[in-house]
């Protein structure tokens, strides 16, 4: 649901009634992941997607039905359905869909509205909803903030709210979306409930070092992929808003000094395009020791070998060097800045999702590498929204990374 928060937040502001269908669990080659949503308003307008087209029509009808009768429902779609080719996932996957009405008089509306507002503003928040359990609890929700406070609740045993708040806070710390099972009274005992937790965290960072023409193309691709993009260069004549109008931030400073003072986390990608030893060596010496998702450096193979020797001379170890993606990017035969940016972005995505980078034609590898299958006949597989959306870490200066977390231990359900 939070993946379409901006538009849904507008609907709430306009007083529209709507129903939202959310992917709860997936199995096999399902095209969308837990948290993906489709919403339909009272006029029949639809936004979002839960399957990339396979079951949208059937889910659309379920949303209209929920708007009419006010009931929350859970449905499973998959290749095993008798009418698989009519409404199933012909790609061979299985998805469980939670459909919740969000009308003006529904108790869940103010809670959902709060979660949507936070997500639309880019603030960190998690929304937890009952997926399976007693009928009067289905669709109930609470919103958890990074400081551990929460809004809403399930109207059941008070310990249930407290326990789900703690568990949802751990999901939020890790930037995860998925499900957990818990007893009706907030313990592991008693009749189990399945709770869907959706996390909204600020976008990951891409820091591009070197204000060159290739950087301009990479900024555009980075924004397209949803990164908060910073361009850093020590030369003020090149690092200008006019040259990088789509960058979120432009910093004129020596690259390694900026990296020393800025915040990074386990989702941050660092792209070093300077290919100048006086910038590269001190920058990469620091970058390769930070727990970031990706470090890539531009240059020819000769530049790469020379740079590695210089890095060894300043104390960079072989395991640290092994983290460096250099020459940067996948082998696409790229020549232009735009082609090179695509090559770099492809490597970042492959690194993030666990892909091999080989052509899918004739290959026998999975298309989707990072989806946890749902156990047969059971709702509630836990699937990470982003396997590299780790708990924020501290930078070299010891400051917390952006996104705001409570500092609570990141427990796992």
Coordinates of C-alpha atoms in Angstrom, one line a residue:
X1 CA 0.0 0.0 0.0
X2 CA 2.8 2.4 0.9
X3 CA 4.2 2.0 -2.6
X4 CA 1.3 4.2 -3.9
X5 CA 1.2 6.4 -0.9
X6 CA 1.5 9.7 -2.7
X7 CA -1.6 9.2 -4.8
X8 CA -3.6 7.6 -2.0
X9 CA -2.7 10.4 0.3
X10 CA -4.3 12.8 -2.3
X11 CA -7.4 10.6 -2.3
X12 CA -7.6 10.9 1.5
X13 CA -7.2 14.7 1.3
X14 CA -10.0 14.8 -1.3
X15 CA -12.3 12.8 0.9
X16 CA -12.5 9.8 -1.5
X17 CA -13.6 6.4 -0.4
X18 CA -11.5 3.6 -1.7
X19 CA -10.4 0.0 -1.2
X20 CA -6.8 -1.2 -1.3
X21 CA -5.6 -4.6 -2.3
X22 CA -2.1 -5.5 -1.0
X23 CA 0.2 -8.4 -1.8
X24 CA 0.7 -10.2 1.5
X25 CA 2.8 -13.2 0.5
X26 CA 4.3 -14.6 -2.7
X27 CA 5.5 -17.9 -4.0
X28 CA 7.2 -19.0 -7.2
X29 CA 7.6 -16.6 -10.1
X30 CA 5.2 -14.0 -8.8
X31 CA 5.9 -10.6 -10.5
X32 CA 5.2 -8.3 -7.5
X33 CA 6.4 -8.5 -3.9
X34 CA 4.7 -8.1 -0.5
X35 CA 3.5 -4.6 -0.1
X36 CA 2.7 -4.0 -3.7
X37 CA -0.8 -2.6 -4.0
X38 CA -3.8 -1.7 -6.3
X39 CA -6.4 0.7 -5.1
X40 CA -9.9 1.5 -6.5
X41 CA -12.0 4.5 -5.5
X42 CA -15.8 4.8 -5.5
X43 CA -15.8 6.1 -9.0
X44 CA -13.9 3.1 -10.3
X45 CA -10.6 4.8 -10.8
X46 CA -7.7 2.4 -10.2
X47 CA -4.0 3.0 -9.4
X48 CA -1.2 0.6 -8.7
X49 CA -0.7 -3.1 -9.5
X50 CA -0.5 -6.4 -7.6
X51 CA 0.6 -8.7 -10.4
X52 CA 1.8 -6.8 -13.4
X53 CA -1.5 -7.6 -15.2
X54 CA -2.2 -11.2 -14.5
X55 CA -5.0 -10.9 -11.9
X56 CA -5.7 -7.2 -11.9
X57 CA -9.3 -7.6 -13.2
X58 CA -10.3 -10.0 -10.5
X59 CA -8.6 -7.9 -7.8
X60 CA -10.4 -4.8 -9.2
X61 CA -13.7 -6.6 -8.7
X62 CA -12.8 -7.6 -5.1
X63 CA -12.0 -3.9 -4.4
X64 CA -15.4 -2.8 -5.7
X65 CA -17.0 -5.5 -3.6
X66 CA -15.2 -4.4 -0.5
X67 CA -16.4 -0.8 -1.1
X68 CA -20.0 -2.1 -1.3
X69 CA -20.1 -4.4 1.7
X70 CA -17.3 -3.0 3.9
X71 CA -15.7 -6.4 4.4
X72 CA -12.0 -7.2 4.4
X73 CA -11.1 -10.3 2.5
X74 CA -8.0 -12.4 1.8
X75 CA -7.7 -14.2 -1.6
X76 CA -5.1 -16.4 -3.1
X77 CA -4.3 -16.4 -6.8
X78 CA -2.0 -18.8 -8.6
X79 CA -1.4 -21.4 -11.3
X80 CA -3.1 -24.1 -9.3
X81 CA -6.4 -22.4 -9.5
X82 CA -9.0 -24.1 -11.7
X83 CA -9.4 -20.9 -13.6
X84 CA -5.7 -20.1 -13.7
X85 CA -5.7 -18.7 -17.2
X86 CA -8.7 -16.6 -16.4
X87 CA -7.5 -14.9 -13.2
X88 CA -4.4 -16.9 -12.2
X89 CA -0.7 -16.2 -12.5
X90 CA 0.2 -18.0 -15.7
X91 CA 3.9 -17.3 -15.0
X92 CA 3.6 -20.0 -12.3
X93 CA 3.5 -18.0 -9.1
X94 CA 1.2 -17.7 -6.2
X95 CA 0.1 -14.5 -4.5
X96 CA -2.0 -13.8 -1.4
X97 CA -4.0 -10.5 -1.6
X98 CA -5.5 -8.6 1.3
X99 CA -8.4 -6.3 0.3
X100 CA -9.3 -3.6 2.8
X101 CA -12.1 -1.0 2.4
X102 CA -10.9 2.5 3.5
X103 CA -14.2 4.5 3.6
X104 CA -14.9 7.7 5.5
X105 CA -16.7 5.8 8.3
X106 CA -14.3 2.8 8.5
X107 CA -12.2 2.7 11.8
X108 CA -9.1 1.9 9.8
X109 CA -9.2 5.1 7.8
X110 CA -7.4 7.5 10.2
X111 CA -4.7 5.0 10.8
X112 CA -4.2 4.4 7.1
X113 CA -4.3 8.1 6.5
X114 CA -1.5 8.6 9.0
X115 CA 0.7 6.0 7.4
X116 CA 0.0 7.4 3.9
X117 CA 0.9 10.9 5.0
X118 CA 4.2 9.8 6.5
X119 CA 5.1 7.7 3.4
X120 CA 4.2 10.6 1.0
X121 CA 6.4 12.9 3.0
X122 CA 9.4 10.5 2.8
X123 CA 9.2 9.9 6.6
X124 CA 10.0 6.6 8.2
X125 CA 6.9 4.7 9.4
X126 CA 5.5 1.1 9.4
X127 CA 1.8 0.1 9.2
X128 CA 0.7 -3.3 10.6
X129 CA -2.6 -4.9 9.6
X130 CA -4.2 -8.2 10.7
X131 CA -4.4 -10.5 7.7
X132 CA -5.7 -13.8 9.3
X133 CA -7.6 -14.2 12.5
X134 CA -11.0 -13.4 14.0
X135 CA -13.3 -11.7 11.5
X136 CA -13.6 -8.6 13.7
X137 CA -9.8 -8.0 13.6
X138 CA -9.3 -8.4 9.9
X139 CA -8.0 -5.2 8.3
X140 CA -7.4 -3.5 11.7
X141 CA -4.2 -1.5 11.7
X142 CA -1.7 0.5 13.7
X143 CA 1.1 2.8 12.6
X144 CA 4.6 2.6 14.2
X145 CA 7.1 5.5 14.3
X146 CA 10.9 5.2 14.6
X147 CA 10.7 6.4 18.2
X148 CA 8.5 3.4 19.1
X149 CA 5.3 5.4 19.4
X150 CA 2.2 4.2 17.6
X151 CA -1.3 5.2 16.4
X152 CA -4.4 3.1 16.1
X153 CA -4.6 -0.5 17.4
X154 CA -6.5 -3.8 17.0
X155 CA -9.1 -3.3 19.8
X156 CA -8.2 -6.7 21.2
X157 CA -5.9 -7.6 24.1
X158 CA -3.7 -4.6 25.0
X159 CA -0.6 -6.7 25.0
X160 CA -1.2 -7.5 21.3
X161 CA -0.8 -3.8 20.4
X162 CA 2.4 -3.6 22.4
X163 CA 3.9 -6.8 20.9
X164 CA 3.0 -5.9 17.3
X165 CA 4.4 -2.4 17.9
X166 CA 7.8 -3.9 19.0
X167 CA 7.9 -6.3 16.1
X168 CA 6.8 -3.7 13.5
X169 CA 9.5 -1.4 14.9
X170 CA 12.1 -4.1 14.2
X171 CA 10.8 -4.4 10.6
X172 CA 11.0 -0.6 10.3
X173 CA 14.6 -0.5 11.6
X174 CA 15.5 -3.0 8.8
X175 CA 13.3 -1.4 6.1
X176 CA 11.5 -4.7 5.6
X177 CA 8.0 -5.5 4.5
X178 CA 6.5 -8.9 5.2
X179 CA 4.4 -10.9 7.7
X180 CA 4.7 -12.4 11.2
X181 CA 2.6 -14.7 13.2
X182 CA 1.7 -13.9 16.8
X183 CA -0.9 -15.1 19.3
X184 CA -4.2 -13.2 19.9
X185 CA -3.0 -12.0 23.3
X186 CA 0.4 -10.8 22.1
X187 CA 2.3 -13.9 22.9
X188 CA 3.4 -16.9 20.9
X189 CA 0.7 -18.9 22.6
X190 CA -3.0 -19.1 21.7
X191 CA -4.7 -18.8 18.3
X192 CA -2.3 -17.4 15.9
X193 CA -2.8 -14.1 13.9
X194 CA -1.0 -13.2 10.8
X195 CA 0.1 -9.6 10.6
X196 CA 1.3 -7.8 7.5
X197 CA 3.9 -5.1 8.3
X198 CA 4.8 -2.6 5.5
X199 CA 7.7 -0.3 6.0
X200 CA 8.3 3.1 4.5
X201 CA 11.8 4.4 4.7
X202 CA 13.6 7.4 3.0
X203 CA 15.1 6.6 -0.4
X204 CA 18.5 5.1 -0.6
X205 CA 21.4 7.3 -1.4
X206 CA 23.6 7.4 -4.6
X207 CA 26.7 9.5 -4.3
X208 CA 28.4 10.3 -7.6
X209 CA 31.9 11.6 -7.3
X210 CA 33.2 13.5 -10.3
X211 CA 31.2 16.2 -12.1
X212 CA 31.8 14.9 -15.6
X213 CA 29.4 14.3 -18.5
X214 CA 29.1 10.6 -17.6
X215 CA 27.9 11.7 -14.1
X216 CA 25.1 13.8 -15.6
X217 CA 23.7 10.7 -17.3
X218 CA 24.2 8.6 -14.2
X219 CA 22.3 11.2 -12.1
X220 CA 19.3 10.8 -14.4
X221 CA 19.3 7.0 -14.2
X222 CA 19.8 7.1 -10.4
X223 CA 16.8 9.3 -10.0
X224 CA 14.8 6.9 -12.3
X225 CA 15.7 4.0 -10.0
X226 CA 14.5 5.9 -6.9
X227 CA 17.8 7.0 -5.4
X228 CA 18.4 10.3 -3.6
X229 CA 21.4 11.5 -5.7
X230 CA 24.3 13.6 -4.6
X231 CA 27.0 14.9 -6.9
X232 CA 30.4 15.8 -5.3
X233 CA 33.4 17.3 -6.9
X234 CA 36.2 19.6 -5.6
X235 CA 36.0 21.8 -8.7
X236 CA 33.3 24.5 -8.4
X237 CA 33.3 25.3 -12.1
X238 CA 32.0 21.8 -12.9
X239 CA 29.8 21.0 -9.8
X240 CA 26.9 23.4 -10.7
X241 CA 23.1 23.1 -10.6
X242 CA 23.1 24.1 -14.3
X243 CA 25.1 21.0 -15.2
X244 CA 23.2 18.7 -12.9
X245 CA 19.6 20.0 -12.7
X246 CA 18.2 16.6 -11.6
X247 CA 20.6 16.0 -8.7
X248 CA 19.0 16.3 -5.2
X249 CA 22.3 17.8 -3.9
X250 CA 25.5 19.2 -5.3
X251 CA 28.5 19.4 -3.0
X252 CA 31.7 21.3 -3.8
X253 CA 34.3 19.6 -1.6
X254 CA 37.2 17.1 -1.8
X255 CA 35.4 13.8 -2.2
X256 CA 37.0 11.9 0.7
X257 CA 36.4 14.8 3.1
X258 CA 32.7 14.9 2.1
X259 CA 32.4 11.1 2.5
X260 CA 34.0 11.4 6.0
X261 CA 31.2 13.7 7.2
X262 CA 28.2 12.5 5.4
X263 CA 25.8 9.7 6.5
X264 CA 25.7 6.4 4.7
X265 CA 23.9 3.1 5.3
X266 CA 23.7 -0.4 4.0
X267 CA 21.7 0.7 0.9
X268 CA 24.1 3.5 -0.2
X269 CA 25.9 3.2 -3.5
X270 CA 29.1 5.1 -4.2
X271 CA 30.1 5.7 -7.9
X272 CA 33.6 7.1 -8.3
X273 CA 33.9 8.7 -11.8
X274 CA 36.8 11.0 -11.1
X275 CA 39.5 8.5 -12.4
X276 CA 42.2 10.8 -11.0
X277 CA 44.6 9.3 -8.4
X278 CA 44.6 12.4 -6.2
X279 CA 40.9 12.1 -5.7
X280 CA 40.4 8.3 -6.1
X281 CA 43.0 7.0 -3.6
X282 CA 41.9 8.8 -0.5
X283 CA 38.3 8.4 -1.4
X284 CA 38.4 4.7 -2.1
X285 CA 40.6 4.0 0.9
X286 CA 37.7 5.3 3.0
X287 CA 34.8 4.0 0.9
X288 CA 36.0 0.4 0.9
X289 CA 35.9 0.4 4.7
X290 CA 32.4 1.6 5.0
X291 CA 29.4 -0.9 5.2
X292 CA 27.7 0.4 2.0
X293 CA 26.0 -1.6 -0.7
X294 CA 28.2 -0.8 -3.6
X295 CA 31.5 0.9 -4.5
X296 CA 32.4 1.3 -8.1
X297 CA 35.2 3.2 -9.8
X298 CA 35.6 4.3 -13.5
X299 CA 38.7 3.9 -15.5
X300 CA 40.5 1.7 -18.0
X301 CA 41.9 -1.6 -17.1
X302 CA 45.3 0.0 -17.0
X303 CA 44.0 2.7 -14.6
X304 CA 42.4 0.0 -12.5
X305 CA 45.6 -1.9 -12.1
X306 CA 47.6 1.3 -11.3
X307 CA 44.9 2.4 -8.8
X308 CA 44.9 -0.9 -7.0
X309 CA 48.7 -0.7 -6.5
X310 CA 48.3 2.8 -5.1
X311 CA 45.6 1.6 -2.8
X312 CA 47.7 -1.2 -1.5
X313 CA 50.5 1.2 -0.8
X314 CA 48.2 3.2 1.5
X315 CA 47.2 0.1 3.4
X316 CA 44.0 -1.1 1.7
X317 CA 43.8 -4.9 2.2
X318 CA 43.0 -7.5 -0.4
X319 CA 39.5 -8.3 1.1
X320 CA 38.8 -4.5 0.9
X321 CA 39.9 -4.4 -2.7
X322 CA 37.7 -7.3 -3.5
X323 CA 34.7 -5.1 -2.7
X324 CA 35.6 -2.6 -5.5
X325 CA 33.7 -2.9 -8.8
X326 CA 36.3 -1.7 -11.2
X327 CA 36.2 -1.0 -14.1
X328 CA 32.7 0.1 -13.1
X329 CA 29.6 -1.4 -14.8
X330 CA 28.6 -4.5 -16.7
X331 CA 30.0 -5.4 -20.1
X332 CA 27.3 -3.9 -22.4
X333 CA 29.8 -2.5 -24.9
X334 CA 28.8 1.0 -23.7
X335 CA 30.4 4.0 -25.3
X336 CA 28.2 7.1 -24.8
X337 CA 27.5 8.6 -21.3
X338 CA 24.0 7.3 -21.4
X339 CA 25.1 3.8 -22.3
X340 CA 27.7 3.9 -19.6
X341 CA 25.2 5.1 -17.1
X342 CA 23.0 2.2 -18.0
X343 CA 25.9 -0.2 -17.6
X344 CA 26.6 1.1 -14.1
X345 CA 23.0 1.0 -13.1
X346 CA 22.6 -2.5 -14.4
X347 CA 25.5 -3.6 -12.2
X348 CA 24.0 -1.8 -9.2
X349 CA 20.7 -3.6 -9.7
X350 CA 22.3 -7.0 -10.2
X351 CA 24.3 -6.4 -7.0
X352 CA 21.2 -5.3 -5.1
X353 CA 19.0 -8.1 -6.3
X354 CA 21.5 -11.0 -6.6
X355 CA 21.4 -11.2 -10.4
X356 CA 24.2 -12.7 -12.5
X357 CA 24.1 -10.1 -15.3
X358 CA 23.9 -12.8 -18.0
X359 CA 21.2 -12.8 -20.7
X360 CA 18.0 -14.5 -19.6
X361 CA 17.7 -16.0 -23.1
X362 CA 18.8 -19.7 -22.8
X363 CA 19.6 -19.3 -19.1
X364 CA 18.1 -21.5 -16.5
X365 CA 18.5 -19.1 -13.6
X366 CA 15.5 -17.6 -11.7
X367 CA 14.1 -14.3 -13.1
X368 CA 13.4 -13.0 -9.6
X369 CA 16.3 -13.8 -7.2
X370 CA 15.1 -12.2 -3.9
X371 CA 11.6 -13.5 -3.3
X372 CA 11.0 -15.9 -0.4
X373 CA 8.4 -18.5 -1.6
X374 CA 5.2 -18.9 0.5
X375 CA 4.9 -22.4 2.1
X376 CA 2.2 -24.4 0.3
X377 CA -1.3 -23.8 1.7
X378 CA -0.1 -21.2 4.2
X379 CA -0.3 -17.5 4.4
X380 CA 2.6 -15.6 5.9
X381 CA 6.0 -16.0 4.3
X382 CA 8.3 -13.2 5.4
X383 CA 9.8 -11.4 2.4
X384 CA 12.3 -8.5 2.6
X385 CA 11.3 -5.4 0.7
X386 CA 14.9 -4.9 -0.1
X387 CA 17.6 -7.3 0.9
X388 CA 20.0 -4.4 1.2
X389 CA 17.7 -2.2 3.2
X390 CA 19.6 -2.9 6.3
X391 CA 19.4 -1.1 9.6
X392 CA 21.0 2.3 9.3
X393 CA 24.7 2.3 10.3
X394 CA 27.0 5.0 11.4
X395 CA 29.4 6.7 9.2
X396 CA 33.2 7.1 9.9
X397 CA 32.5 10.1 12.1
X398 CA 30.1 8.0 14.3
X399 CA 26.9 9.8 13.4
X400 CA 23.6 8.0 12.7
X401 CA 22.7 7.5 9.1
X402 CA 19.6 9.3 7.6
X403 CA 16.2 7.8 8.0
X404 CA 15.8 8.1 11.8
X405 CA 15.7 5.0 13.9
X406 CA 15.0 4.3 17.5
X407 CA 18.2 2.5 18.1
X408 CA 16.1 -0.5 19.1
X409 CA 17.8 -3.9 18.5
X410 CA 16.7 -5.2 15.1
X411 CA 15.0 -8.5 16.1
X412 CA 13.8 -10.9 13.6
X413 CA 10.3 -12.5 13.7

